[in-house]
């Protein structure tokens, strides 16, 4: 009887694992490997487990690399922790914490507008040149003061969307003022350690300013811990990291197509929420797929309807037409993972 019970359990377990056939995804990843830069780590998470782990080239799920704008999702989540704790409101004016913005006629920009790239402050397009410009600052405080004093207002706050480093970095500086702690230490203490992201860091070298919008180094497995927390409505290993309300707020689109004035090629056609893009919505306008792709090619996303998270972890500046390629890969995954009932 005991032997029969064990055999039945093993057969059920085998059937559970066999329900996904990712041979088509294997084939497409091999097809796109050169275009992705040769090194690719791909993970898919569902129902509390990694159901797909594929490494190509020199990358594995634990290989660290810069993730560029994937950092924005992390920073927005950290801001929402402060909201959960009652230390901050999304509708607070930035000038409440950073009076210099009021001094230069930018006193009515809110934290919500910072997280949705609708501050109206002129910025540089996302690209390598922008990262080089940021390297001249020795602190986040110096950089954000420059945003207040030296960058023009192009539009009234909340009117137009222009993707840049400005909004998220302003919000991160607000967190520093509230907590009296450096941003990279805050992220380590409040996000990376609780999520067991041991190989992730925003810390910089040579006295350069931290970049909350694009300065994180991470791994595919570390970032998947973050994605799984969001997918599991704020819970990770039995511990609450974010409230369910915070996650719902982050995922609600802020922009409308008419508001979009500048967006990177990898996100054309999408609306923006708080620190993340909305790739798809249901008939009621509720987000069903959200993402935060980076300049270097890494593409994490969450499919809320199908109940899974995935990440394509790469480092390749030369990916020009990445959106159709990643959409093709996502469609291949959807052939195996059906929507939740």
CSV table of N, CA and C in Angstrom, one decimal, residues 124-245:
chain,number,residue,atom,x,y,z
A,124,UNK,N,16.7,64.2,-21.0
A,124,UNK,CA,17.4,63.6,-22.2
A,124,UNK,C,16.7,62.3,-22.5
A,125,UNK,N,16.6,61.9,-23.8
A,125,UNK,CA,16.1,60.6,-24.2
A,125,UNK,C,17.0,59.5,-23.6
A,126,UNK,N,16.3,58.4,-23.3
A,126,UNK,CA,17.0,57.2,-22.7
A,126,UNK,C,18.0,56.7,-23.7
A,127,UNK,N,19.3,56.5,-23.3
A,127,UNK,CA,20.3,56.0,-24.1
A,127,UNK,C,21.7,56.1,-23.4
A,128,UNK,N,22.7,55.6,-24.1
A,128,UNK,CA,24.0,55.5,-23.4
A,128,UNK,C,24.5,56.9,-23.1
A,129,UNK,N,24.3,57.9,-24.0
A,129,UNK,CA,24.7,59.3,-23.7
A,129,UNK,C,24.1,59.8,-22.4
A,130,UNK,N,22.9,59.5,-22.2
A,130,UNK,CA,22.3,60.0,-20.9
A,130,UNK,C,23.0,59.4,-19.7
A,131,UNK,N,23.3,58.1,-19.8
A,131,UNK,CA,24.0,57.5,-18.7
A,131,UNK,C,25.4,58.1,-18.4
A,132,UNK,N,26.1,58.5,-19.5
A,132,UNK,CA,27.4,59.2,-19.4
A,132,UNK,C,27.2,60.5,-18.7
A,133,UNK,N,26.1,61.3,-19.1
A,133,UNK,CA,25.9,62.6,-18.4
A,133,UNK,C,25.6,62.4,-16.9
A,134,UNK,N,24.9,61.4,-16.5
A,134,UNK,CA,24.6,61.2,-15.1
A,134,UNK,C,25.9,60.9,-14.3
A,135,UNK,N,26.9,60.4,-15.0
A,135,UNK,CA,28.1,60.0,-14.2
A,135,UNK,C,28.9,61.2,-13.7
A,136,UNK,N,28.5,62.4,-14.2
A,136,UNK,CA,29.3,63.6,-13.7
A,136,UNK,C,28.8,64.1,-12.3
A,137,UNK,N,27.7,63.5,-11.8
A,137,UNK,CA,27.2,63.9,-10.5
A,137,UNK,C,27.8,63.0,-9.4
A,138,UNK,N,28.1,63.6,-8.3
A,138,UNK,CA,28.7,62.9,-7.2
A,138,UNK,C,27.7,62.4,-6.2
A,139,UNK,N,26.5,62.9,-6.3
A,139,UNK,CA,25.4,62.5,-5.4
A,139,UNK,C,24.1,62.6,-6.1
A,140,UNK,N,23.1,61.9,-5.6
A,140,UNK,CA,21.7,62.0,-6.1
A,140,UNK,C,21.2,63.4,-5.8
A,141,UNK,N,21.5,63.9,-4.6
A,141,UNK,CA,21.1,65.3,-4.2
A,141,UNK,C,21.5,66.3,-5.2
A,142,UNK,N,22.8,66.2,-5.7
A,142,UNK,CA,23.3,67.2,-6.7
A,142,UNK,C,22.5,67.1,-8.0
A,143,UNK,N,22.3,65.9,-8.4
A,143,UNK,CA,21.6,65.6,-9.7
A,143,UNK,C,20.2,66.2,-9.6
A,144,UNK,N,19.5,65.9,-8.6
A,144,UNK,CA,18.1,66.3,-8.4
A,144,UNK,C,18.0,67.8,-8.3
A,145,UNK,N,18.9,68.4,-7.6
A,145,UNK,CA,18.9,69.9,-7.5
A,145,UNK,C,19.1,70.5,-8.9
A,146,UNK,N,19.9,69.9,-9.7
A,146,UNK,CA,20.0,70.3,-11.1
A,146,UNK,C,18.7,70.2,-11.9
A,147,UNK,N,18.0,69.1,-11.6
A,147,UNK,CA,16.7,69.0,-12.3
A,147,UNK,C,15.8,70.2,-12.0
A,148,UNK,N,15.8,70.6,-10.7
A,148,UNK,CA,15.0,71.7,-10.3
A,148,UNK,C,15.5,73.1,-10.8
A,149,UNK,N,16.8,73.3,-10.8
A,149,UNK,CA,17.4,74.6,-11.1
A,149,UNK,C,17.7,74.8,-12.6
A,150,UNK,N,18.0,73.8,-13.3
A,150,UNK,CA,18.6,73.9,-14.6
A,150,UNK,C,17.8,73.3,-15.8
A,151,UNK,N,16.8,72.5,-15.5
A,151,UNK,CA,16.0,71.9,-16.5
A,151,UNK,C,14.7,72.6,-16.7
A,152,UNK,N,14.3,72.9,-17.9
A,152,UNK,CA,13.1,73.7,-18.2
A,152,UNK,C,11.9,72.8,-18.0
A,153,UNK,N,10.8,73.5,-17.8
A,153,UNK,CA,9.4,72.8,-17.8
A,153,UNK,C,8.9,72.9,-19.3
A,154,UNK,N,8.6,71.7,-19.8
A,154,UNK,CA,8.1,71.6,-21.2
A,154,UNK,C,6.6,71.6,-21.2
A,155,UNK,N,6.0,71.0,-20.2
A,155,UNK,CA,4.5,70.9,-20.1
A,155,UNK,C,4.1,71.0,-18.6
A,156,UNK,N,2.8,71.3,-18.4
A,156,UNK,CA,2.3,71.3,-17.1
A,156,UNK,C,2.4,69.9,-16.5
A,157,UNK,N,2.6,69.8,-15.2
A,157,UNK,CA,2.7,68.4,-14.6
A,157,UNK,C,1.4,67.6,-14.9
A,158,UNK,N,1.6,66.4,-15.2
A,158,UNK,CA,0.4,65.5,-15.4
A,158,UNK,C,-0.2,65.5,-16.8
A,159,UNK,N,0.3,66.4,-17.7
A,159,UNK,CA,-0.2,66.6,-19.0
A,159,UNK,C,0.4,65.7,-20.1
A,160,UNK,N,1.7,65.6,-20.1
A,160,UNK,CA,2.5,64.9,-21.1
A,160,UNK,C,3.4,63.8,-20.5
A,161,UNK,N,3.6,62.7,-21.3
A,161,UNK,CA,4.5,61.7,-20.8
A,161,UNK,C,5.8,61.7,-21.7
A,162,UNK,N,6.9,61.8,-21.0
A,162,UNK,CA,8.2,61.7,-21.6
A,162,UNK,C,9.1,60.8,-20.7
A,163,UNK,N,9.4,59.7,-21.3
A,163,UNK,CA,10.2,58.7,-20.6
A,163,UNK,C,11.6,59.2,-20.3
A,164,UNK,N,12.1,59.2,-19.1
A,164,UNK,CA,13.4,59.6,-18.8
A,164,UNK,C,13.9,59.1,-17.4
A,165,UNK,N,15.0,59.6,-17.0
A,165,UNK,CA,15.5,59.3,-15.6
A,165,UNK,C,15.0,60.2,-14.6
A,166,UNK,N,14.4,61.3,-15.0
A,166,UNK,CA,14.1,62.4,-14.0
A,166,UNK,C,13.1,62.1,-12.9
A,167,UNK,N,11.9,61.6,-13.3
A,167,UNK,CA,10.9,61.4,-12.3
A,167,UNK,C,11.3,60.4,-11.2
A,168,UNK,N,11.7,59.2,-11.6
A,168,UNK,CA,12.1,58.2,-10.6
A,168,UNK,C,13.2,58.6,-9.7
A,169,UNK,N,14.2,59.4,-10.3
A,169,UNK,CA,15.3,59.9,-9.5
A,169,UNK,C,14.9,60.9,-8.5
A,170,UNK,N,13.9,61.8,-8.9
A,170,UNK,CA,13.4,62.8,-7.9
A,170,UNK,C,12.7,62.0,-6.7
A,171,UNK,N,11.9,61.0,-7.1
A,171,UNK,CA,11.2,60.3,-6.0
A,171,UNK,C,12.1,59.6,-5.1
A,172,UNK,N,13.2,59.0,-5.7
A,172,UNK,CA,14.2,58.4,-4.8
A,172,UNK,C,14.9,59.3,-3.9
A,173,UNK,N,15.2,60.5,-4.4
A,173,UNK,CA,15.8,61.6,-3.5
A,173,UNK,C,14.8,61.9,-2.4
A,174,UNK,N,13.5,62.0,-2.6
A,174,UNK,CA,12.5,62.2,-1.6
A,174,UNK,C,12.7,61.2,-0.5
A,175,UNK,N,12.8,59.9,-0.9
A,175,UNK,CA,13.0,58.8,0.1
A,175,UNK,C,14.2,59.0,1.0
A,176,UNK,N,15.3,59.5,0.3
A,176,UNK,CA,16.5,59.8,1.1
A,176,UNK,C,16.3,60.9,2.2
A,177,UNK,N,15.5,61.9,1.8
A,177,UNK,CA,15.2,63.0,2.7
A,177,UNK,C,14.4,62.5,3.9
A,178,UNK,N,13.3,61.7,3.5
A,178,UNK,CA,12.4,61.2,4.6
A,178,UNK,C,13.1,60.3,5.6
A,179,UNK,N,13.9,59.4,5.0
A,179,UNK,CA,14.6,58.4,5.9
A,179,UNK,C,15.9,58.8,6.4
A,180,UNK,N,16.5,59.8,5.8
A,180,UNK,CA,17.9,60.2,6.2
A,180,UNK,C,18.9,59.1,5.9
A,181,UNK,N,18.6,58.3,4.9
A,181,UNK,CA,19.4,57.2,4.5
A,181,UNK,C,19.7,57.3,3.0
A,182,UNK,N,20.9,56.8,2.5
A,182,UNK,CA,21.2,56.8,1.1
A,182,UNK,C,20.3,55.8,0.4
A,183,UNK,N,20.0,56.1,-0.9
A,183,UNK,CA,19.0,55.3,-1.6
A,183,UNK,C,19.5,53.9,-1.7
A,184,UNK,N,20.8,53.6,-2.1
A,184,UNK,CA,21.3,52.3,-2.3
A,184,UNK,C,21.1,51.4,-1.0
A,185,UNK,N,21.4,52.1,0.2
A,185,UNK,CA,21.2,51.4,1.5
A,185,UNK,C,19.7,51.1,1.7
A,186,UNK,N,18.9,52.0,1.4
A,186,UNK,CA,17.4,51.8,1.6
A,186,UNK,C,17.0,50.6,0.8
A,187,UNK,N,17.4,50.5,-0.5
A,187,UNK,CA,17.0,49.4,-1.4
A,187,UNK,C,17.5,48.1,-0.8
A,188,UNK,N,18.7,48.1,-0.3
A,188,UNK,CA,19.3,46.9,0.2
A,188,UNK,C,18.5,46.4,1.5
A,189,UNK,N,18.2,47.4,2.4
A,189,UNK,CA,17.6,47.0,3.6
A,189,UNK,C,16.1,46.6,3.5
A,190,UNK,N,15.4,47.4,2.6
A,190,UNK,CA,13.9,47.2,2.5
A,190,UNK,C,13.4,46.4,1.3
A,191,UNK,N,14.3,46.1,0.4
A,191,UNK,CA,13.9,45.3,-0.8
A,191,UNK,C,14.8,44.1,-1.0
A,192,UNK,N,16.1,44.3,-1.2
A,192,UNK,CA,16.9,43.3,-1.6
A,192,UNK,C,17.1,42.2,-0.6
A,193,UNK,N,17.3,42.6,0.7
A,193,UNK,CA,17.4,41.5,1.7
A,193,UNK,C,16.2,40.8,2.0
A,194,UNK,N,15.0,41.4,2.1
A,194,UNK,CA,13.8,40.7,2.3
A,194,UNK,C,13.4,39.8,1.2
A,195,UNK,N,13.8,40.1,0.0
A,195,UNK,CA,13.6,39.3,-1.2
A,195,UNK,C,14.7,38.3,-1.6
A,196,UNK,N,15.7,38.2,-0.7
A,196,UNK,CA,16.8,37.3,-0.9
A,196,UNK,C,17.5,37.6,-2.2
A,197,UNK,N,17.6,38.9,-2.6
A,197,UNK,CA,18.3,39.3,-3.8
A,197,UNK,C,19.7,39.6,-3.5
A,198,UNK,N,20.5,38.5,-3.2
A,198,UNK,CA,21.9,38.7,-2.7
A,198,UNK,C,22.9,39.2,-3.7
A,199,UNK,N,22.6,39.1,-4.9
A,199,UNK,CA,23.5,39.6,-6.0
A,199,UNK,C,23.0,40.8,-6.7
A,200,UNK,N,22.2,41.6,-6.0
A,200,UNK,CA,21.7,42.9,-6.6
A,200,UNK,C,22.2,44.1,-5.8
A,201,UNK,N,22.4,45.2,-6.5
A,201,UNK,CA,22.9,46.4,-5.9
A,201,UNK,C,22.8,47.6,-6.8
A,202,UNK,N,22.5,48.7,-6.1
A,202,UNK,CA,22.6,50.0,-6.8
A,202,UNK,C,23.9,50.8,-6.4
A,203,UNK,N,24.7,50.2,-5.6
A,203,UNK,CA,25.9,50.9,-5.1
A,203,UNK,C,26.8,51.2,-6.3
A,204,UNK,N,27.4,52.4,-6.3
A,204,UNK,CA,28.3,52.9,-7.4
A,204,UNK,C,29.7,52.9,-6.9
A,205,UNK,N,30.6,53.2,-7.8
A,205,UNK,CA,32.0,53.3,-7.5
A,205,UNK,C,32.5,54.7,-7.9
A,206,UNK,N,33.7,55.1,-7.4
A,206,UNK,CA,34.3,56.4,-7.7
A,206,UNK,C,33.5,57.6,-7.4
A,207,UNK,N,32.8,57.6,-6.3
A,207,UNK,CA,32.0,58.7,-5.8
A,207,UNK,C,31.0,59.2,-6.9
A,208,UNK,N,30.4,58.3,-7.6
A,208,UNK,CA,29.4,58.7,-8.6
A,208,UNK,C,28.0,58.6,-7.9
A,209,UNK,N,27.1,59.4,-8.4
A,209,UNK,CA,25.7,59.4,-7.9
A,209,UNK,C,25.0,58.1,-8.2
A,210,UNK,N,24.3,57.6,-7.3
A,210,UNK,CA,23.4,56.4,-7.5
A,210,UNK,C,22.4,56.8,-8.5
A,211,UNK,N,22.0,55.8,-9.4
A,211,UNK,CA,21.0,56.1,-10.4
A,211,UNK,C,19.8,55.2,-10.2
A,212,UNK,N,18.7,55.6,-9.5
A,212,UNK,CA,17.6,54.8,-9.2
A,212,UNK,C,16.8,54.4,-10.5
A,213,UNK,N,17.0,55.1,-11.6
A,213,UNK,CA,16.2,54.9,-12.8
A,213,UNK,C,16.9,53.8,-13.7
A,214,UNK,N,18.2,53.6,-13.5
A,214,UNK,CA,18.9,52.6,-14.4
A,214,UNK,C,20.2,52.1,-13.9
A,215,UNK,N,20.4,52.2,-12.6
A,215,UNK,CA,21.8,51.8,-12.1
A,215,UNK,C,21.9,50.5,-11.3
A,216,UNK,N,20.9,49.7,-11.4
A,216,UNK,CA,21.0,48.4,-10.7
A,216,UNK,C,21.7,47.3,-11.5
A,217,UNK,N,22.5,46.5,-10.7
A,217,UNK,CA,23.1,45.3,-11.2
A,217,UNK,C,22.3,44.2,-10.5
A,218,UNK,N,21.9,43.2,-11.3
A,218,UNK,CA,21.1,42.1,-10.7
A,218,UNK,C,21.4,40.8,-11.5
A,219,UNK,N,20.6,39.8,-11.1
A,219,UNK,CA,20.7,38.5,-11.9
A,219,UNK,C,19.3,38.1,-12.2
A,220,UNK,N,19.1,37.2,-13.1
A,220,UNK,CA,17.8,36.7,-13.5
A,220,UNK,C,17.1,36.1,-12.3
A,221,UNK,N,17.8,35.3,-11.5
A,221,UNK,CA,17.1,34.7,-10.3
A,221,UNK,C,16.7,35.7,-9.3
A,222,UNK,N,17.6,36.7,-9.0
A,222,UNK,CA,17.2,37.8,-8.1
A,222,UNK,C,16.0,38.5,-8.5
A,223,UNK,N,16.0,38.9,-9.8
A,223,UNK,CA,14.9,39.7,-10.3
A,223,UNK,C,13.6,38.9,-10.3
A,224,UNK,N,13.7,37.6,-10.5
A,224,UNK,CA,12.5,36.8,-10.5
A,224,UNK,C,11.9,36.7,-9.1
A,225,UNK,N,12.8,36.8,-8.0
A,225,UNK,CA,12.2,36.9,-6.7
A,225,UNK,C,11.3,38.1,-6.5
A,226,UNK,N,11.8,39.3,-7.1
A,226,UNK,CA,11.0,40.5,-7.1
A,226,UNK,C,9.7,40.3,-7.9
A,227,UNK,N,9.8,39.7,-9.1
A,227,UNK,CA,8.6,39.5,-9.9
A,227,UNK,C,7.6,38.6,-9.2
A,228,UNK,N,8.1,37.5,-8.6
A,228,UNK,CA,7.2,36.6,-7.9
A,228,UNK,C,6.5,37.3,-6.7
A,229,UNK,N,7.2,38.2,-6.0
A,229,UNK,CA,6.5,38.9,-5.0
A,229,UNK,C,5.3,39.7,-5.5
A,230,UNK,N,5.6,40.4,-6.6
A,230,UNK,CA,4.5,41.2,-7.2
A,230,UNK,C,3.3,40.3,-7.7
A,231,UNK,N,3.7,39.2,-8.3
A,231,UNK,CA,2.7,38.2,-8.8
A,231,UNK,C,1.9,37.7,-7.6
A,232,UNK,N,2.5,37.5,-6.5
A,232,UNK,CA,1.9,36.9,-5.3
A,232,UNK,C,1.3,38.0,-4.4
A,233,UNK,N,0.9,39.1,-5.0
A,233,UNK,CA,0.2,40.2,-4.3
A,233,UNK,C,0.9,40.7,-3.1
A,234,UNK,N,2.3,40.8,-3.2
A,234,UNK,CA,3.1,41.4,-2.2
A,234,UNK,C,3.7,40.5,-1.2
A,235,UNK,N,3.5,39.2,-1.3
A,235,UNK,CA,4.1,38.2,-0.4
A,235,UNK,C,5.3,37.5,-1.0
A,236,UNK,N,6.3,37.3,-0.1
A,236,UNK,CA,7.5,36.5,-0.5
A,236,UNK,C,7.9,35.7,0.7
A,237,UNK,N,8.0,34.4,0.5
A,237,UNK,CA,8.4,33.4,1.6
A,237,UNK,C,7.6,33.7,2.9
A,238,UNK,N,6.3,33.9,2.7
A,238,UNK,CA,5.5,34.1,3.9
A,238,UNK,C,5.5,35.5,4.5
A,239,UNK,N,6.3,36.4,4.0
A,239,UNK,CA,6.4,37.7,4.5
A,239,UNK,C,5.9,38.8,3.6
A,240,UNK,N,5.1,39.7,4.1
A,240,UNK,CA,4.6,40.8,3.2
A,240,UNK,C,5.6,41.9,3.0
A,241,UNK,N,5.8,42.1,1.7
A,241,UNK,CA,6.8,43.2,1.3
A,241,UNK,C,6.0,44.4,0.8
A,242,UNK,N,4.9,44.2,0.1
A,242,UNK,CA,4.1,45.3,-0.3
A,242,UNK,C,2.6,45.0,-0.1
A,243,UNK,N,1.8,46.0,0.1
A,243,UNK,CA,0.3,45.7,0.2
A,243,UNK,C,-0.2,45.4,-1.1
A,244,UNK,N,-1.3,44.6,-1.1
A,244,UNK,CA,-2.0,44.3,-2.4
A,244,UNK,C,-2.5,45.6,-3.1
A,245,UNK,N,-2.9,46.5,-2.3
A,245,UNK,CA,-3.4,47.8,-2.8
A,245,UNK,C,-2.2,48.6,-3.5
